[in-house]
PDB file of C-alpha atoms and ligand atoms in Angstrom:
ATOM      1  CA  UNK A   1      49.473 -11.331  18.133  1.00 97.00           C
ATOM      2  CA  UNK A   2      48.051  -9.983  21.394  1.00 98.00           C
ATOM      3  CA  UNK A   3      45.489  -7.233  21.975  1.00 98.00           C
ATOM      4  CA  UNK A   4      43.502  -5.610  24.777  1.00 97.00           C
ATOM      5  CA  UNK A   5      39.705  -5.644  24.223  1.00 96.00           C
ATOM      6  CA  UNK A   6      39.215  -2.374  26.063  1.00 94.00           C
ATOM      7  CA  UNK A   7      41.540  -0.752  23.538  1.00 96.00           C
ATOM      8  CA  UNK A   8      40.104  -2.652  20.586  1.00 94.00           C
ATOM      9  CA  UNK A   9      43.639  -2.631  19.144  1.00 97.00           C
ATOM     10  CA  UNK A  10      43.552  -5.996  17.342  1.00 98.00           C
ATOM     11  CA  UNK A  11      44.111  -4.384  13.949  1.00 98.00           C
ATOM     12  CA  UNK A  12      41.821  -6.862  12.225  1.00 98.00           C
ATOM     13  CA  UNK A  13      38.766  -5.962  10.222  1.00 97.00           C
ATOM     14  CA  UNK A  14      36.464  -7.347  12.950  1.00 97.00           C
ATOM     15  CA  UNK A  15      36.918  -8.316  16.659  1.00 96.00           C
ATOM     16  CA  UNK A  16      38.014 -11.910  16.897  1.00 98.00           C
ATOM     17  CA  UNK A  17      36.741 -12.349  20.422  1.00 97.00           C
ATOM     18  CA  UNK A  18      33.345 -13.909  19.580  1.00 97.00           C
ATOM     19  CA  UNK A  19      35.034 -16.262  17.125  1.00 98.00           C
ATOM     20  CA  UNK A  20      37.358 -17.419  19.937  1.00 98.00           C
ATOM     21  CA  UNK A  21      34.520 -17.820  22.487  1.00 98.00           C
ATOM     22  CA  UNK A  22      32.661 -20.163  20.148  1.00 98.00           C
ATOM     23  CA  UNK A  23      30.535 -22.096  19.562  1.00 98.00           C
ATOM     24  CA  UNK A  24      28.010 -20.384  21.810  1.00 98.00           C
ATOM     25  CA  UNK A  25      24.653 -22.047  22.424  1.00 98.00           C
ATOM     26  CA  UNK A  26      21.683 -20.082  21.166  1.00 98.00           C
ATOM     27  CA  UNK A  27      18.755 -19.339  23.478  1.00 98.00           C
ATOM     28  CA  UNK A  28      15.862 -18.725  21.163  1.00 98.00           C
ATOM     29  CA  UNK A  29      13.904 -16.676  23.610  1.00 98.00           C
ATOM     30  CA  UNK A  30      10.078 -16.299  23.412  1.00 98.00           C
ATOM     31  CA  UNK A  31       8.183 -13.957  25.646  1.00 98.00           C
ATOM     32  CA  UNK A  32       4.868 -12.166  25.753  1.00 98.00           C
ATOM     33  CA  UNK A  33       4.455  -8.399  25.718  1.00 96.00           C
ATOM     34  CA  UNK A  34       2.144  -6.882  28.280  1.00 92.00           C
ATOM     35  CA  UNK A  35      -0.369  -6.723  25.316  1.00 93.00           C
ATOM     36  CA  UNK A  36       0.025 -10.480  24.755  1.00 96.00           C
ATOM     37  CA  UNK A  37       2.130 -10.304  21.501  1.00 97.00           C
ATOM     38  CA  UNK A  38       4.487 -13.284  21.192  1.00 98.00           C
ATOM     39  CA  UNK A  39       8.080 -12.113  20.743  1.00 97.00           C
ATOM     40  CA  UNK A  40      10.925 -14.392  19.590  1.00 98.00           C
ATOM     41  CA  UNK A  41      14.633 -13.549  19.375  1.00 98.00           C
ATOM     42  CA  UNK A  42      17.856 -15.456  19.367  1.00 98.00           C
ATOM     43  CA  UNK A  43      20.501 -14.748  22.106  1.00 98.00           C
ATOM     44  CA  UNK A  44      23.930 -16.371  21.996  1.00 98.00           C
ATOM     45  CA  UNK A  45      25.080 -14.792  25.204  1.00 98.00           C
ATOM     46  CA  UNK A  46      23.167 -17.677  26.669  1.00 98.00           C
ATOM     47  CA  UNK A  47      23.999 -20.574  28.892  1.00 98.00           C
ATOM     48  CA  UNK A  48      22.982 -22.842  31.726  1.00 98.00           C
ATOM     49  CA  UNK A  49      24.495 -21.463  34.976  1.00 98.00           C
ATOM     50  CA  UNK A  50      23.134 -23.754  37.647  1.00 98.00           C
ATOM     51  CA  UNK A  51      21.729 -27.280  38.295  1.00 97.00           C
ATOM     52  CA  UNK A  52      19.771 -27.025  41.480  1.00 98.00           C
ATOM     53  CA  UNK A  53      17.803 -24.948  40.917  1.00 98.00           C
ATOM     54  CA  UNK A  54      18.178 -25.251  37.151  1.00 98.00           C
ATOM     55  CA  UNK A  55      19.169 -21.754  36.014  1.00 99.00           C
ATOM     56  CA  UNK A  56      19.748 -20.264  32.586  1.00 99.00           C
ATOM     57  CA  UNK A  57      20.790 -16.771  31.595  1.00 98.00           C
ATOM     58  CA  UNK A  58      20.884 -14.686  28.471  1.00 98.00           C
ATOM     59  CA  UNK A  59      22.423 -11.263  28.106  1.00 98.00           C
ATOM     60  CA  UNK A  60      20.956  -8.468  26.104  1.00 98.00           C
ATOM     61  CA  UNK A  61      23.145  -5.671  24.646  1.00 98.00           C
ATOM     62  CA  UNK A  62      20.824  -2.730  25.515  1.00 98.00           C
ATOM     63  CA  UNK A  63      17.434  -3.347  27.033  1.00 97.00           C
ATOM     64  CA  UNK A  64      15.706  -5.093  24.145  1.00 97.00           C
ATOM     65  CA  UNK A  65      12.103  -6.225  23.821  1.00 96.00           C
ATOM     66  CA  UNK A  66      12.784  -9.630  25.380  1.00 98.00           C
ATOM     67  CA  UNK A  67      14.105  -8.048  28.532  1.00 98.00           C
ATOM     68  CA  UNK A  68      11.181  -5.582  28.767  1.00 97.00           C
ATOM     69  CA  UNK A  69       8.627  -8.379  28.223  1.00 97.00           C
ATOM     70  CA  UNK A  70      10.208 -10.784  30.727  1.00 98.00           C
ATOM     71  CA  UNK A  71      10.406  -8.087  33.379  1.00 98.00           C
ATOM     72  CA  UNK A  72       6.788  -7.160  32.683  1.00 97.00           C
ATOM     73  CA  UNK A  73       5.427 -10.734  32.643  1.00 98.00           C
ATOM     74  CA  UNK A  74       7.962 -12.797  34.614  1.00 98.00           C
ATOM     75  CA  UNK A  75       8.141 -15.678  32.112  1.00 98.00           C
ATOM     76  CA  UNK A  76      10.030 -16.850  29.039  1.00 98.00           C
ATOM     77  CA  UNK A  77      10.816 -19.953  26.969  1.00 99.00           C
ATOM     78  CA  UNK A  78      14.118 -20.963  25.436  1.00 99.00           C
ATOM     79  CA  UNK A  79      13.532 -23.052  22.329  1.00 98.00           C
ATOM     80  CA  UNK A  80      16.418 -25.091  20.968  1.00 98.00           C
ATOM     81  CA  UNK A  81      17.812 -23.642  17.760  1.00 98.00           C
ATOM     82  CA  UNK A  82      18.658 -26.376  15.186  1.00 98.00           C
ATOM     83  CA  UNK A  83      20.434 -26.316  11.794  1.00 98.00           C
ATOM     84  CA  UNK A  84      17.238 -26.899   9.872  1.00 98.00           C
ATOM     85  CA  UNK A  85      15.857 -23.624  11.337  1.00 98.00           C
ATOM     86  CA  UNK A  86      18.951 -21.422  10.793  1.00 98.00           C
ATOM     87  CA  UNK A  87      17.073 -19.001   8.480  1.00 98.00           C
ATOM     88  CA  UNK A  88      14.165 -18.735  10.909  1.00 98.00           C
ATOM     89  CA  UNK A  89      16.685 -17.988  13.728  1.00 98.00           C
ATOM     90  CA  UNK A  90      18.348 -15.357  11.583  1.00 98.00           C
ATOM     91  CA  UNK A  91      15.129 -13.642  10.544  1.00 98.00           C
ATOM     92  CA  UNK A  92      13.777 -13.667  14.092  1.00 98.00           C
ATOM     93  CA  UNK A  93      16.676 -11.392  15.055  1.00 98.00           C
ATOM     94  CA  UNK A  94      15.330  -8.566  12.827  1.00 98.00           C
ATOM     95  CA  UNK A  95      14.860  -5.277  14.612  1.00 96.00           C
ATOM     96  CA  UNK A  96      11.126  -5.010  14.215  1.00 95.00           C
ATOM     97  CA  UNK A  97       8.692  -2.961  16.424  1.00 93.00           C
ATOM     98  CA  UNK A  98       7.375  -4.609  19.571  1.00 89.00           C
ATOM     99  CA  UNK A  99       3.961  -4.981  18.022  1.00 92.00           C
ATOM    100  CA  UNK A 100       5.316  -7.293  15.310  1.00 95.00           C
ATOM    101  CA  UNK A 101       5.553 -10.940  16.315  1.00 96.00           C
ATOM    102  CA  UNK A 102       8.621 -12.764  14.988  1.00 97.00           C
ATOM    103  CA  UNK A 103       6.487 -15.941  14.863  1.00 98.00           C
ATOM    104  CA  UNK A 104       4.411 -14.240  12.175  1.00 97.00           C
ATOM    105  CA  UNK A 105       7.473 -12.756  10.442  1.00 97.00           C
ATOM    106  CA  UNK A 106       9.203 -16.187  10.197  1.00 98.00           C
ATOM    107  CA  UNK A 107       6.033 -18.235   9.654  1.00 98.00           C
ATOM    108  CA  UNK A 108       7.070 -20.385  12.658  1.00 98.00           C
ATOM    109  CA  UNK A 109       4.195 -22.199  14.372  1.00 98.00           C
ATOM    110  CA  UNK A 110       3.727 -21.665  18.100  1.00 98.00           C
ATOM    111  CA  UNK A 111       3.076 -24.558  20.518  1.00 98.00           C
ATOM    112  CA  UNK A 112       1.573 -23.961  23.924  1.00 98.00           C
ATOM    113  CA  UNK A 113       3.869 -24.312  26.957  1.00 98.00           C
ATOM    114  CA  UNK A 114       2.633 -26.219  29.898  1.00 98.00           C
ATOM    115  CA  UNK A 115       3.732 -24.137  32.906  1.00 98.00           C
ATOM    116  CA  UNK A 116       4.246 -20.626  31.539  1.00 98.00           C
ATOM    117  CA  UNK A 117       2.285 -18.483  29.144  1.00 98.00           C
ATOM    118  CA  UNK A 118       4.821 -17.724  26.317  1.00 98.00           C
ATOM    119  CA  UNK A 119       4.636 -20.295  23.567  1.00 98.00           C
ATOM    120  CA  UNK A 120       7.567 -22.359  22.351  1.00 98.00           C
ATOM    121  CA  UNK A 121       8.691 -22.830  18.763  1.00 98.00           C
ATOM    122  CA  UNK A 122       6.687 -25.884  17.653  1.00 98.00           C
ATOM    123  CA  UNK A 123       9.422 -27.130  15.306  1.00 98.00           C
ATOM    124  CA  UNK A 124      12.178 -26.931  17.945  1.00 98.00           C
ATOM    125  CA  UNK A 125      13.043 -30.402  19.360  1.00 98.00           C
ATOM    126  CA  UNK A 126      13.411 -29.045  22.899  1.00 98.00           C
ATOM    127  CA  UNK A 127      12.301 -26.026  24.945  1.00 99.00           C
ATOM    128  CA  UNK A 128      12.915 -24.755  28.501  1.00 99.00           C
ATOM    129  CA  UNK A 129      10.005 -23.075  30.244  1.00 99.00           C
ATOM    130  CA  UNK A 130      11.461 -20.437  32.536  1.00 99.00           C
ATOM    131  CA  UNK A 131      10.410 -18.115  35.370  1.00 99.00           C
ATOM    132  CA  UNK A 132      12.331 -14.846  35.642  1.00 99.00           C
ATOM    133  CA  UNK A 133      14.522 -14.696  38.770  1.00 98.00           C
ATOM    134  CA  UNK A 134      16.477 -11.458  38.296  1.00 98.00           C
ATOM    135  CA  UNK A 135      18.019  -9.086  35.780  1.00 98.00           C
ATOM    136  CA  UNK A 136      21.537  -7.934  36.520  1.00 98.00           C
ATOM    137  CA  UNK A 137      23.016  -4.892  34.739  1.00 98.00           C
ATOM    138  CA  UNK A 138      26.617  -5.907  34.124  1.00 98.00           C
ATOM    139  CA  UNK A 139      29.590  -3.742  34.958  1.00 98.00           C
ATOM    140  CA  UNK A 140      33.324  -3.645  34.113  1.00 97.00           C
ATOM    141  CA  UNK A 141      36.211  -3.969  36.510  1.00 97.00           C
ATOM    142  CA  UNK A 142      36.090  -0.192  37.199  1.00 96.00           C
ATOM    143  CA  UNK A 143      32.492  -0.419  38.261  1.00 98.00           C
ATOM    144  CA  UNK A 144      31.293   1.328  35.151  1.00 97.00           C
ATOM    145  CA  UNK A 145      27.844   0.028  34.289  1.00 98.00           C
ATOM    146  CA  UNK A 146      27.620  -1.626  30.874  1.00 98.00           C
ATOM    147  CA  UNK A 147      24.598  -1.316  28.600  1.00 98.00           C
ATOM    148  CA  UNK A 148      24.311  -5.076  29.052  1.00 98.00           C
ATOM    149  CA  UNK A 149      21.465  -6.814  30.941  1.00 98.00           C
ATOM    150  CA  UNK A 150      21.808 -10.416  32.047  1.00 98.00           C
ATOM    151  CA  UNK A 151      18.413 -12.047  32.529  1.00 99.00           C
ATOM    152  CA  UNK A 152      18.423 -15.143  34.792  1.00 99.00           C
ATOM    153  CA  UNK A 153      15.572 -17.578  34.783  1.00 99.00           C
ATOM    154  CA  UNK A 154      14.730 -20.810  36.601  1.00 99.00           C
ATOM    155  CA  UNK A 155      13.810 -23.689  34.293  1.00 99.00           C
ATOM    156  CA  UNK A 156      10.518 -24.956  35.609  1.00 98.00           C
ATOM    157  CA  UNK A 157       9.609 -27.248  32.713  1.00 98.00           C
ATOM    158  CA  UNK A 158      11.436 -29.037  29.922  1.00 98.00           C
ATOM    159  CA  UNK A 159       9.767 -30.087  26.617  1.00 98.00           C
ATOM    160  CA  UNK A 160      11.592 -32.715  24.572  1.00 98.00           C
ATOM    161  CA  UNK A 161      10.381 -34.178  21.292  1.00 98.00           C
ATOM    162  CA  UNK A 162      10.356 -37.939  21.863  1.00 98.00           C
ATOM    163  CA  UNK A 163      12.195 -38.417  18.493  1.00 98.00           C
ATOM    164  CA  UNK A 164      15.165 -36.580  19.907  1.00 98.00           C
ATOM    165  CA  UNK A 165      15.656 -39.174  22.622  1.00 98.00           C
ATOM    166  CA  UNK A 166      17.828 -42.110  21.531  1.00 97.00           C
ATOM    167  CA  UNK A 167      18.727 -44.914  23.980  1.00 97.00           C
ATOM    168  CA  UNK A 168      17.515 -42.738  26.778  1.00 98.00           C
ATOM    169  CA  UNK A 169      19.646 -39.782  25.916  1.00 97.00           C
ATOM    170  CA  UNK A 170      18.822 -36.397  24.262  1.00 98.00           C
ATOM    171  CA  UNK A 171      20.732 -36.743  21.028  1.00 98.00           C
ATOM    172  CA  UNK A 172      22.182 -33.277  20.066  1.00 98.00           C
ATOM    173  CA  UNK A 173      23.936 -34.786  17.084  1.00 98.00           C
ATOM    174  CA  UNK A 174      20.632 -36.203  15.679  1.00 97.00           C
ATOM    175  CA  UNK A 175      18.812 -32.859  15.994  1.00 98.00           C
ATOM    176  CA  UNK A 176      21.829 -30.828  14.880  1.00 98.00           C
ATOM    177  CA  UNK A 177      21.748 -28.239  17.709  1.00 98.00           C
ATOM    178  CA  UNK A 178      22.785 -24.914  16.256  1.00 98.00           C
ATOM    179  CA  UNK A 179      25.422 -22.704  17.819  1.00 98.00           C
ATOM    180  CA  UNK A 180      26.758 -19.201  17.078  1.00 98.00           C
ATOM    181  CA  UNK A 181      30.388 -18.694  16.112  1.00 98.00           C
ATOM    182  CA  UNK A 182      32.150 -15.401  15.302  1.00 98.00           C
ATOM    183  CA  UNK A 183      31.355 -13.057  12.463  1.00 98.00           C
ATOM    184  CA  UNK A 184      28.297 -14.292  10.491  1.00 98.00           C
ATOM    185  CA  UNK A 185      29.091 -17.913  11.245  1.00 98.00           C
ATOM    186  CA  UNK A 186      27.133 -20.709  12.826  1.00 98.00           C
ATOM    187  CA  UNK A 187      28.038 -24.342  13.528  1.00 98.00           C
ATOM    188  CA  UNK A 188      25.892 -27.371  14.135  1.00 98.00           C
ATOM    189  CA  UNK A 189      26.594 -30.415  16.269  1.00 98.00           C
ATOM    190  CA  UNK A 190      27.307 -33.219  13.833  1.00 97.00           C
ATOM    191  CA  UNK A 191      29.092 -35.681  16.036  1.00 95.00           C
ATOM    192  CA  UNK A 192      29.952 -36.047  19.761  1.00 96.00           C
ATOM    193  CA  UNK A 193      33.098 -37.157  21.294  1.00 97.00           C
ATOM    194  CA  UNK A 194      32.706 -39.101  24.569  1.00 97.00           C
ATOM    195  CA  UNK A 195      35.325 -39.285  27.342  1.00 97.00           C
ATOM    196  CA  UNK A 196      34.966 -40.942  30.689  1.00 97.00           C
ATOM    197  CA  UNK A 197      36.065 -38.569  33.453  1.00 97.00           C
ATOM    198  CA  UNK A 198      39.364 -39.455  35.203  1.00 98.00           C
ATOM    199  CA  UNK A 199      38.887 -41.527  38.271  1.00 97.00           C
ATOM    200  CA  UNK A 200      41.173 -43.070  40.887  1.00 97.00           C
ATOM    201  CA  UNK A 201      41.679 -46.235  38.854  1.00 97.00           C
ATOM    202  CA  UNK A 202      41.704 -44.680  35.409  1.00 98.00           C
ATOM    203  CA  UNK A 203      43.848 -41.562  35.926  1.00 98.00           C
ATOM    204  CA  UNK A 204      47.346 -43.255  35.868  1.00 98.00           C
ATOM    205  CA  UNK A 205      46.665 -44.824  32.496  1.00 98.00           C
ATOM    206  CA  UNK A 206      45.241 -41.543  31.112  1.00 98.00           C
ATOM    207  CA  UNK A 207      48.351 -39.630  32.285  1.00 98.00           C
ATOM    208  CA  UNK A 208      50.642 -42.225  30.826  1.00 98.00           C
ATOM    209  CA  UNK A 209      48.870 -42.036  27.459  1.00 97.00           C
ATOM    210  CA  UNK A 210      49.321 -38.238  27.466  1.00 98.00           C
ATOM    211  CA  UNK A 211      53.031 -38.509  28.333  1.00 98.00           C
ATOM    212  CA  UNK A 212      53.505 -40.975  25.392  1.00 98.00           C
ATOM    213  CA  UNK A 213      51.614 -38.589  23.083  1.00 98.00           C
ATOM    214  CA  UNK A 214      53.667 -35.565  24.089  1.00 98.00           C
ATOM    215  CA  UNK A 215      56.970 -37.464  23.901  1.00 97.00           C
ATOM    216  CA  UNK A 216      56.086 -38.482  20.336  1.00 95.00           C
ATOM    217  CA  UNK A 217      55.506 -34.832  19.300  1.00 91.00           C
TER     218      UNK A 217
HETATM  219  C1  LIG B   1      22.307 -15.980  16.381  1.00 88.45           C
HETATM  220  C2  LIG B   1      22.152 -14.617  17.052  1.00 88.45           C
HETATM  221  C3  LIG B   1      22.499 -14.461  18.345  1.00 88.45           C
HETATM  222  C4  LIG B   1      22.302 -13.203  19.000  1.00 88.45           C
HETATM  223  N1  LIG B   1      22.699 -13.051  20.229  1.00 88.45           N
HETATM  224  C5  LIG B   1      22.439 -11.841  20.889  1.00 88.45           C
HETATM  225  C6  LIG B   1      22.861 -11.729  22.232  1.00 88.45           C
HETATM  226  O1  LIG B   1      23.360 -12.575  22.900  1.00 88.45           O
HETATM  227  N2  LIG B   1      22.530 -10.509  22.829  1.00 88.45           N
HETATM  228  C7  LIG B   1      21.890  -9.484  22.186  1.00 88.45           C
HETATM  229  O2  LIG B   1      21.605  -8.478  22.790  1.00 88.45           O
HETATM  230  N3  LIG B   1      21.520  -9.571  20.859  1.00 88.45           N
HETATM  231  C8  LIG B   1      21.758 -10.759  20.235  1.00 88.45           C
HETATM  232  N4  LIG B   1      21.355 -11.004  18.901  1.00 88.45           N
HETATM  233  C9  LIG B   1      20.592  -9.890  18.367  1.00 88.45           C
HETATM  234  C10 LIG B   1      19.129 -10.019  18.718  1.00 88.45           C
HETATM  235  O3  LIG B   1      18.576 -11.228  18.352  1.00 88.45           O
HETATM  236  C11 LIG B   1      18.321  -8.849  18.057  1.00 88.45           C
HETATM  237  O4  LIG B   1      18.820  -7.582  18.541  1.00 88.45           O
HETATM  238  C12 LIG B   1      16.806  -8.964  18.263  1.00 88.45           C
HETATM  239  O5  LIG B   1      16.159  -7.989  17.477  1.00 88.45           O
HETATM  240  C13 LIG B   1      16.365  -8.744  19.688  1.00 88.45           C
HETATM  241  O6  LIG B   1      15.002  -8.973  19.767  1.00 88.45           O
HETATM  242  P1  LIG B   1      14.079  -8.409  20.910  1.00 88.45           P
HETATM  243  O7  LIG B   1      14.168  -6.927  20.912  1.00 88.45           O
HETATM  244  O8  LIG B   1      12.731  -8.884  20.435  1.00 88.45           O
HETATM  245  O9  LIG B   1      14.499  -9.018  22.154  1.00 88.45           O
HETATM  246  C14 LIG B   1      21.658 -12.136  18.248  1.00 88.45           C
HETATM  247  C15 LIG B   1      21.278 -12.369  16.889  1.00 88.45           C
HETATM  248  C16 LIG B   1      21.538 -13.559  16.323  1.00 88.45           C
HETATM  249  C17 LIG B   1      21.139 -13.771  14.862  1.00 88.45           C
END
């Protein structure tokens, strides 16, 4: 099959696009309202987009509380969603008024951040403390503005639970980092597959192995 997203002519019960662009990491975004209420919501239009400075982004479909808070206060935290907390992640996405804290709604404990004011999710094994850099209203190829707001933040501090570090590496398989797939689906990291990058010496052997594999097919 083939379809054009702008025409939404896939003929399926639901758009398959988010199931294709999957798994998507979840930024579990905490922020403070101007009144100091701790807001928490998951965003799977979320990723790291730069190393130096360390930049992350999440994208909000319509201007949601997280965007308003971050623009008002200039700070947010991305806690790491894990499989053990899938129901807390889900409930924290409820459309509740801005004066209701999703920390209270989910029963999740807050832990203080070091360099920014919004708290992190205490049970999350890692959290990124961020300072707002800019919000970009996205647009399509015709220049038409989308009701989509990409918030970019610089990571100024990183919390990691010591138990998540194994042999000097953050072990995503041990903590079962949670990701969003299509429809109502999630996935969790259960095992990792390591590959050394091709180098001058190793590339010929790697190419030869691929040729042998494809010849056998
Ligand atoms: C796993 C998951 C991922 C989500 N990702 C997004 C997203 O990328 N963008 C978005 O606008 N809403 C997303 N949502 C919905 C928001 O979490 C929901 O609208 C929430 O109420 C927003 O909270 P806020 O208004 O406090 O920011 C997601 C929901 C779930 C459960």
